[in-house]
């Protein structure tokens, strides 16, 4: 559940021409910004940089962290078996910049175990969410609140998310956001959708996977 998303008006999915046919290079303004912010290509599409990772860490039960029992935890995490069962650790939070451009206009569909706070910095875009029960939600992000755009939004844990940039003059058809994840980002909490088949099955509501699904989303 997220008021910021649930209260955002539903929007039709109409892909701009440069989303269907990406440009070969970003416009000058966005190219300069990629250099200034030292952004790198993201596997999801677009560009990003992690700008903060809390030095403080919290213990998480491995069942919640989706680390298979008896397997080695990755990254900075460590596993300890104690009275609370097997636990692993996560940083309290992480913060990234994320940029979509006409040359890399799509954030490919994926989900994270944890809810992610998104804060718009500049430009316009559209999000498509697919919930574990197959419900689909699409909404626009931008600063024209009267037109139904939202400028910050929270995607619940376990919900698939894709995004694409929308046409805008003020930011050369770009979309720049900040994302905060609590507890902090780890690849093991992140899953790309396996393909169109999974999307079809999920949205047809005949199939439900409760893997990586927070019951209180
Ligand atoms: N490394 C690769 N992708 C991500 C991401 O989405 N967030 C963070 N914090 N780090 C990443």
mmCIF file of C-alpha atoms and ligand atoms in Angstrom:
data_model
loop_
_atom_site.group_PDB
_atom_site.id
_atom_site.type_symbol
_atom_site.label_atom_id
_atom_site.label_comp_id
_atom_site.label_asym_id
_atom_site.label_seq_id
_atom_site.Cartn_x
_atom_site.Cartn_y
_atom_site.Cartn_z
ATOM 1 C CA UNK A 1 0.000 0.000 0.000
ATOM 2 C CA UNK A 2 1.273 3.462 -0.875
ATOM 3 C CA UNK A 3 -0.910 6.608 -0.796
ATOM 4 C CA UNK A 4 1.473 8.368 -3.194
ATOM 5 C CA UNK A 5 0.864 5.731 -5.857
ATOM 6 C CA UNK A 6 -2.720 4.726 -5.069
ATOM 7 C CA UNK A 7 -3.893 8.356 -5.249
ATOM 8 C CA UNK A 8 -2.039 9.103 -8.497
ATOM 9 C CA UNK A 9 -4.561 9.204 -11.378
ATOM 10 C CA UNK A 10 -4.331 6.280 -13.809
ATOM 11 C CA UNK A 11 -2.749 7.205 -17.133
ATOM 12 C CA UNK A 12 -2.972 5.542 -20.547
ATOM 13 C CA UNK A 13 0.253 3.937 -21.731
ATOM 14 C CA UNK A 14 1.251 5.798 -24.916
ATOM 15 C CA UNK A 15 4.919 5.502 -25.735
ATOM 16 C CA UNK A 16 6.564 8.678 -27.120
ATOM 17 C CA UNK A 17 8.358 8.220 -30.476
ATOM 18 C CA UNK A 18 11.827 8.341 -28.865
ATOM 19 C CA UNK A 19 10.851 5.517 -26.504
ATOM 20 C CA UNK A 20 9.941 3.337 -29.499
ATOM 21 C CA UNK A 21 13.002 4.517 -31.446
ATOM 22 C CA UNK A 22 15.722 5.639 -28.992
ATOM 23 C CA UNK A 23 18.145 8.384 -30.044
ATOM 24 C CA UNK A 24 21.765 7.362 -30.688
ATOM 25 C CA UNK A 25 23.147 9.810 -28.100
ATOM 26 C CA UNK A 26 21.705 11.953 -25.285
ATOM 27 C CA UNK A 27 21.100 15.674 -26.008
ATOM 28 C CA UNK A 28 23.929 17.998 -24.866
ATOM 29 C CA UNK A 29 22.212 19.070 -21.629
ATOM 30 C CA UNK A 30 21.708 15.472 -20.492
ATOM 31 C CA UNK A 31 25.162 14.362 -21.685
ATOM 32 C CA UNK A 32 26.717 17.149 -19.599
ATOM 33 C CA UNK A 33 24.646 16.142 -16.581
ATOM 34 C CA UNK A 34 25.769 12.499 -16.917
ATOM 35 C CA UNK A 35 29.368 13.786 -16.711
ATOM 36 C CA UNK A 36 28.721 16.272 -13.881
ATOM 37 C CA UNK A 37 26.939 13.715 -11.695
ATOM 38 C CA UNK A 38 29.312 10.923 -12.815
ATOM 39 C CA UNK A 39 26.433 8.661 -13.760
ATOM 40 C CA UNK A 40 27.058 5.228 -15.267
ATOM 41 C CA UNK A 41 24.832 2.940 -17.345
ATOM 42 C CA UNK A 42 22.349 0.917 -15.319
ATOM 43 C CA UNK A 43 21.525 -2.705 -16.216
ATOM 44 C CA UNK A 44 17.837 -1.710 -16.097
ATOM 45 C CA UNK A 45 18.388 1.008 -18.723
ATOM 46 C CA UNK A 46 19.121 4.655 -18.004
ATOM 47 C CA UNK A 47 22.017 5.988 -15.924
ATOM 48 C CA UNK A 48 22.630 6.050 -12.176
ATOM 49 C CA UNK A 49 25.058 6.566 -9.322
ATOM 50 C CA UNK A 50 24.784 5.517 -5.710
ATOM 51 C CA UNK A 51 25.536 8.739 -3.808
ATOM 52 C CA UNK A 52 25.009 7.518 -0.245
ATOM 53 C CA UNK A 53 25.024 4.247 1.681
ATOM 54 C CA UNK A 54 24.379 4.461 5.416
ATOM 55 C CA UNK A 55 27.400 3.213 7.376
ATOM 56 C CA UNK A 56 25.025 1.757 9.958
ATOM 57 C CA UNK A 57 23.751 -1.768 9.462
ATOM 58 C CA UNK A 58 20.714 -3.642 10.733
ATOM 59 C CA UNK A 59 20.177 -7.345 11.276
ATOM 60 C CA UNK A 60 17.514 -9.030 9.167
ATOM 61 C CA UNK A 61 16.156 -12.549 9.485
ATOM 62 C CA UNK A 62 17.374 -14.457 6.431
ATOM 63 C CA UNK A 63 13.851 -15.522 5.560
ATOM 64 C CA UNK A 64 13.019 -11.825 5.069
ATOM 65 C CA UNK A 65 16.222 -11.141 3.163
ATOM 66 C CA UNK A 66 15.542 -14.024 0.752
ATOM 67 C CA UNK A 67 18.987 -15.464 1.264
ATOM 68 C CA UNK A 68 18.695 -19.245 0.948
ATOM 69 C CA UNK A 69 19.454 -20.958 4.234
ATOM 70 C CA UNK A 70 22.997 -22.343 4.466
ATOM 71 C CA UNK A 71 24.177 -20.220 1.535
ATOM 72 C CA UNK A 72 26.849 -17.561 1.707
ATOM 73 C CA UNK A 73 25.456 -13.998 1.896
ATOM 74 C CA UNK A 74 26.807 -11.600 -0.743
ATOM 75 C CA UNK A 75 28.407 -8.149 -0.530
ATOM 76 C CA UNK A 76 28.932 -6.559 2.856
ATOM 77 C CA UNK A 77 26.379 -8.852 4.481
ATOM 78 C CA UNK A 78 27.360 -11.466 7.004
ATOM 79 C CA UNK A 79 25.332 -14.369 8.289
ATOM 80 C CA UNK A 80 25.232 -15.389 11.924
ATOM 81 C CA UNK A 81 23.190 -18.075 13.568
ATOM 82 C CA UNK A 82 21.863 -16.992 16.961
ATOM 83 C CA UNK A 83 18.778 -17.263 19.156
ATOM 84 C CA UNK A 84 16.872 -15.235 16.521
ATOM 85 C CA UNK A 85 17.690 -17.840 13.863
ATOM 86 C CA UNK A 86 19.966 -17.133 10.923
ATOM 87 C CA UNK A 87 20.363 -13.417 10.390
ATOM 88 C CA UNK A 88 22.070 -11.304 7.749
ATOM 89 C CA UNK A 89 22.775 -7.578 7.610
ATOM 90 C CA UNK A 90 21.778 -4.616 5.450
ATOM 91 C CA UNK A 91 22.856 -0.983 5.461
ATOM 92 C CA UNK A 92 20.111 1.221 6.908
ATOM 93 C CA UNK A 93 19.564 3.016 3.584
ATOM 94 C CA UNK A 94 20.947 3.789 0.138
ATOM 95 C CA UNK A 95 20.429 6.798 -2.133
ATOM 96 C CA UNK A 96 20.844 7.002 -5.922
ATOM 97 C CA UNK A 97 20.373 9.405 -8.800
ATOM 98 C CA UNK A 98 18.545 7.760 -11.710
ATOM 99 C CA UNK A 99 18.301 9.358 -15.160
ATOM 100 C CA UNK A 100 16.345 8.372 -18.276
ATOM 101 C CA UNK A 101 17.186 10.039 -21.605
ATOM 102 C CA UNK A 102 15.870 9.851 -25.197
ATOM 103 C CA UNK A 103 18.890 7.579 -25.913
ATOM 104 C CA UNK A 104 18.138 5.274 -22.943
ATOM 105 C CA UNK A 105 14.442 5.974 -22.323
ATOM 106 C CA UNK A 106 13.229 2.834 -20.498
ATOM 107 C CA UNK A 107 13.764 1.400 -17.028
ATOM 108 C CA UNK A 108 13.113 -2.335 -17.577
ATOM 109 C CA UNK A 109 10.582 -4.163 -15.463
ATOM 110 C CA UNK A 110 11.943 -5.455 -12.149
ATOM 111 C CA UNK A 111 10.985 -5.675 -8.492
ATOM 112 C CA UNK A 112 12.761 -5.092 -5.194
ATOM 113 C CA UNK A 113 12.000 -6.829 -1.936
ATOM 114 C CA UNK A 114 11.839 -3.455 -0.190
ATOM 115 C CA UNK A 115 9.664 -0.386 -0.828
ATOM 116 C CA UNK A 116 11.477 2.354 -2.737
ATOM 117 C CA UNK A 117 10.970 6.101 -2.230
ATOM 118 C CA UNK A 118 11.246 8.066 -5.502
ATOM 119 C CA UNK A 119 11.732 11.858 -5.547
ATOM 120 C CA UNK A 120 11.464 13.763 -8.825
ATOM 121 C CA UNK A 121 14.294 16.183 -9.572
ATOM 122 C CA UNK A 122 13.571 17.226 -13.164
ATOM 123 C CA UNK A 123 11.640 16.223 -16.294
ATOM 124 C CA UNK A 124 8.648 13.935 -16.854
ATOM 125 C CA UNK A 125 8.036 10.209 -17.042
ATOM 126 C CA UNK A 126 5.551 7.398 -16.642
ATOM 127 C CA UNK A 127 5.587 4.344 -14.387
ATOM 128 C CA UNK A 128 3.897 0.971 -14.892
ATOM 129 C CA UNK A 129 3.427 -1.225 -11.812
ATOM 130 C CA UNK A 130 2.288 -4.855 -11.738
ATOM 131 C CA UNK A 131 1.121 -6.050 -8.316
ATOM 132 C CA UNK A 132 1.451 -9.654 -7.051
ATOM 133 C CA UNK A 133 -2.331 -10.124 -7.608
ATOM 134 C CA UNK A 134 -1.972 -9.083 -11.277
ATOM 135 C CA UNK A 135 -3.359 -5.551 -10.889
ATOM 136 C CA UNK A 136 -1.713 -3.033 -13.231
ATOM 137 C CA UNK A 137 -1.259 0.639 -12.307
ATOM 138 C CA UNK A 138 0.241 3.317 -14.537
ATOM 139 C CA UNK A 139 0.755 6.976 -13.590
ATOM 140 C CA UNK A 140 2.685 10.026 -14.754
ATOM 141 C CA UNK A 141 5.449 11.738 -12.841
ATOM 142 C CA UNK A 142 6.165 15.453 -13.234
ATOM 143 C CA UNK A 143 5.571 18.799 -11.523
ATOM 144 C CA UNK A 144 2.236 19.570 -13.209
ATOM 145 C CA UNK A 145 0.123 18.414 -10.264
ATOM 146 C CA UNK A 146 -3.040 19.928 -11.793
ATOM 147 C CA UNK A 147 -2.546 17.593 -14.783
ATOM 148 C CA UNK A 148 -2.416 14.612 -12.375
ATOM 149 C CA UNK A 149 1.354 14.197 -12.278
ATOM 150 C CA UNK A 150 3.016 13.263 -8.989
ATOM 151 C CA UNK A 151 6.447 14.524 -7.928
ATOM 152 C CA UNK A 152 7.213 11.905 -5.307
ATOM 153 C CA UNK A 153 5.963 8.322 -5.067
ATOM 154 C CA UNK A 154 6.632 5.099 -3.175
ATOM 155 C CA UNK A 155 6.634 1.732 -4.949
ATOM 156 C CA UNK A 156 5.772 -1.056 -2.496
ATOM 157 C CA UNK A 157 8.125 -4.003 -2.011
ATOM 158 C CA UNK A 158 7.419 -7.015 -4.230
ATOM 159 C CA UNK A 159 5.658 -4.937 -6.916
ATOM 160 C CA UNK A 160 7.066 -5.017 -10.464
ATOM 161 C CA UNK A 161 8.025 -1.599 -11.847
ATOM 162 C CA UNK A 162 8.935 -0.271 -15.283
ATOM 163 C CA UNK A 163 9.373 3.358 -16.335
ATOM 164 C CA UNK A 164 9.803 5.458 -19.461
ATOM 165 C CA UNK A 165 10.544 9.103 -20.136
ATOM 166 C CA UNK A 166 7.833 11.489 -21.408
ATOM 167 C CA UNK A 167 8.324 14.427 -23.782
ATOM 168 C CA UNK A 168 9.302 17.678 -22.057
ATOM 169 C CA UNK A 169 10.997 20.937 -23.082
ATOM 170 C CA UNK A 170 12.281 21.947 -19.647
ATOM 171 C CA UNK A 171 14.730 19.023 -19.373
ATOM 172 C CA UNK A 172 15.452 18.007 -22.999
ATOM 173 C CA UNK A 173 13.088 14.977 -22.835
ATOM 174 C CA UNK A 174 14.893 13.634 -19.748
ATOM 175 C CA UNK A 175 13.763 12.348 -16.365
ATOM 176 C CA UNK A 176 16.003 12.734 -13.290
ATOM 177 C CA UNK A 177 14.909 11.254 -9.965
ATOM 178 C CA UNK A 178 16.402 10.295 -6.600
ATOM 179 C CA UNK A 179 15.613 6.900 -5.081
ATOM 180 C CA UNK A 180 15.929 5.957 -1.408
ATOM 181 C CA UNK A 181 15.773 2.301 -0.341
ATOM 182 C CA UNK A 182 15.381 1.178 3.283
ATOM 183 C CA UNK A 183 17.040 -1.160 4.162
ATOM 184 C CA UNK A 184 19.815 -0.401 1.679
ATOM 185 C CA UNK A 185 20.048 -1.820 -1.841
ATOM 186 C CA UNK A 186 21.528 -5.273 -2.440
ATOM 187 C CA UNK A 187 21.344 -7.164 -5.732
ATOM 188 C CA UNK A 188 19.943 -10.209 -3.927
ATOM 189 C CA UNK A 189 16.783 -8.189 -3.135
ATOM 190 C CA UNK A 190 16.382 -7.208 -6.830
ATOM 191 C CA UNK A 191 14.759 -9.340 -9.590
ATOM 192 C CA UNK A 192 14.156 -8.627 -13.259
ATOM 193 C CA UNK A 193 10.933 -10.044 -14.660
ATOM 194 C CA UNK A 194 11.872 -13.292 -16.436
ATOM 195 C CA UNK A 195 10.118 -12.338 -19.672
ATOM 196 C CA UNK A 196 6.819 -11.540 -21.364
ATOM 197 C CA UNK A 197 5.370 -14.916 -20.364
ATOM 198 C CA UNK A 198 5.673 -14.112 -16.640
ATOM 199 C CA UNK A 199 4.031 -10.722 -17.213
ATOM 200 C CA UNK A 200 1.181 -12.347 -19.155
ATOM 201 C CA UNK A 201 0.620 -14.992 -16.495
ATOM 202 C CA UNK A 202 0.830 -12.468 -13.656
ATOM 203 C CA UNK A 203 -1.539 -9.941 -15.253
ATOM 204 C CA UNK A 204 -4.010 -12.650 -16.315
ATOM 205 C CA UNK A 205 -4.321 -13.372 -12.600
ATOM 206 C CA UNK A 206 -4.028 -17.146 -13.133
ATOM 207 C CA UNK A 207 -0.635 -17.259 -11.572
ATOM 208 C CA UNK A 208 0.649 -15.770 -8.362
ATOM 209 C CA UNK A 209 4.129 -16.006 -6.997
ATOM 210 C CA UNK A 210 4.530 -14.915 -3.426
ATOM 211 C CA UNK A 211 8.258 -15.040 -3.674
ATOM 212 C CA UNK A 212 9.699 -11.578 -2.916
ATOM 213 C CA UNK A 213 6.237 -10.392 -1.897
ATOM 214 C CA UNK A 214 5.682 -8.385 1.260
ATOM 215 C CA UNK A 215 2.274 -9.204 2.637
ATOM 216 C CA UNK A 216 1.815 -5.640 3.873
ATOM 217 C CA UNK A 217 2.557 -3.992 0.514
HETATM 218 N N1 LIG B 1 23.490 -0.879 -7.946
HETATM 219 C C1 LIG B 1 22.876 -1.319 -9.054
HETATM 220 N N2 LIG B 1 21.609 -0.938 -9.083
HETATM 221 C C2 LIG B 1 21.406 -0.234 -7.986
HETATM 222 C C3 LIG B 1 20.284 0.430 -7.477
HETATM 223 O O1 LIG B 1 19.210 0.443 -8.071
HETATM 224 N N3 LIG B 1 20.472 1.051 -6.288
HETATM 225 C C4 LIG B 1 21.657 1.044 -5.640
HETATM 226 N N4 LIG B 1 21.745 1.692 -4.476
HETATM 227 N N5 LIG B 1 22.715 0.443 -6.098
HETATM 228 C C5 LIG B 1 22.596 -0.190 -7.267
#
